[in-house]
Coordinates of C-alpha atoms in Angstrom, one line a residue:
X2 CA 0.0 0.0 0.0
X3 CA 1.4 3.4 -1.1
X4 CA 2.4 5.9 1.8
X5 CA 0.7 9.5 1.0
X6 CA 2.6 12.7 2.1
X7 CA 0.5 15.3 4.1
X8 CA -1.7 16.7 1.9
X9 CA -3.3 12.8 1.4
X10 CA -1.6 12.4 -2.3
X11 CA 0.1 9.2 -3.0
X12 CA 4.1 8.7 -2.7
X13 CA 6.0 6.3 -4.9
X14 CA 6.8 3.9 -1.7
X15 CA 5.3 1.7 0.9
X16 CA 8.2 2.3 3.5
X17 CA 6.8 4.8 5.9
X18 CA 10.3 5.6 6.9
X19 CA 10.8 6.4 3.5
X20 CA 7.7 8.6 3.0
X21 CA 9.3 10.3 6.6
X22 CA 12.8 10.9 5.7
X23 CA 11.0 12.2 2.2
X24 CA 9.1 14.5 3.3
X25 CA 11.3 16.2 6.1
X26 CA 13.7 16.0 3.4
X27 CA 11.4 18.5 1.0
X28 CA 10.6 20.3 4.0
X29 CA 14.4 21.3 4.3
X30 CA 14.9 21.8 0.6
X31 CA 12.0 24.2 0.3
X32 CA 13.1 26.2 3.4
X33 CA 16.6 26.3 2.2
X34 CA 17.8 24.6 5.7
X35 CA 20.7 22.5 6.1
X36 CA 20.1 18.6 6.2
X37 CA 18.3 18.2 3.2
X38 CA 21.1 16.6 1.1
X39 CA 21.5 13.9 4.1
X40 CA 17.8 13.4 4.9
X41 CA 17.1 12.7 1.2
X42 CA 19.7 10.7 1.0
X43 CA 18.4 8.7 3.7
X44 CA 14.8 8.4 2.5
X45 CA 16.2 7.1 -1.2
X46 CA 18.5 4.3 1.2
X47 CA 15.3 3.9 3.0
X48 CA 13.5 2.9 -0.5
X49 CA 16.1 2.8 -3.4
X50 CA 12.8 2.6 -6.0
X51 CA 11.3 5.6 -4.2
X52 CA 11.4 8.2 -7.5
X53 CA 10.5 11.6 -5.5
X54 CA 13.1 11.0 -3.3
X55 CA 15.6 11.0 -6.3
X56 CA 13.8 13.6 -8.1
X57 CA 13.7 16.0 -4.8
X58 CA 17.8 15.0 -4.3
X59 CA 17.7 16.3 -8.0
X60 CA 16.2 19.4 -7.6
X61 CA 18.8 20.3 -4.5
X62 CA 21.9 19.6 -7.0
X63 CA 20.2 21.8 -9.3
X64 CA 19.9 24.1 -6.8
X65 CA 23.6 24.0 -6.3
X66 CA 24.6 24.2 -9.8
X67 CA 25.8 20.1 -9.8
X68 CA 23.8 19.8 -13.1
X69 CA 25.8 16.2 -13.8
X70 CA 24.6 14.9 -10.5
X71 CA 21.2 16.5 -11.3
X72 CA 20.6 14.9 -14.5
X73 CA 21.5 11.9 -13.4
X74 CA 19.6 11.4 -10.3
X75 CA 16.1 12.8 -12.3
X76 CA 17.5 9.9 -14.9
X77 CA 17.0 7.1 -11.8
X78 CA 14.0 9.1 -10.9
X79 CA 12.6 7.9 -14.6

């Protein structure tokens, strides 16, 4: 059974320590905070099929300019 995040809308996992890690992860990224390399990092050891975690971990190299690491993480998010 698929986790859903807060808002009730499904996540690409079944681990709730996935879905967790996930979304604290986001939460970091989106405020800019510190952590949210590790904590996504986590969630996609968590649940190596879990695609938002890879897509979210994507968005943070992006973020940082990494486009390599970028491309390739939203490539293992496909």
């Amino acid at each position: 059974m698929p986790c859903h995040d807060r808002y009730g809308l499904p996540l690409s996992t079944s681990s709730d320590f996935a879905a967790e890690l996930y979304q604290t992860g986001l939460d970091l990224l989106l405020s800019l905070w510190l952590g949210a390399a590790q904590t996504l990092e986590e969630a996609i050891t968590a649940d190596p099929s879990f695609a938002l975690a890879y897509a979210a971990r994507a968005r943070l190299h992006a973020i940082q300019a990494e486009s390599a690491e970028a491309l390739s993480r939203i490539a293992t998010a496909e």
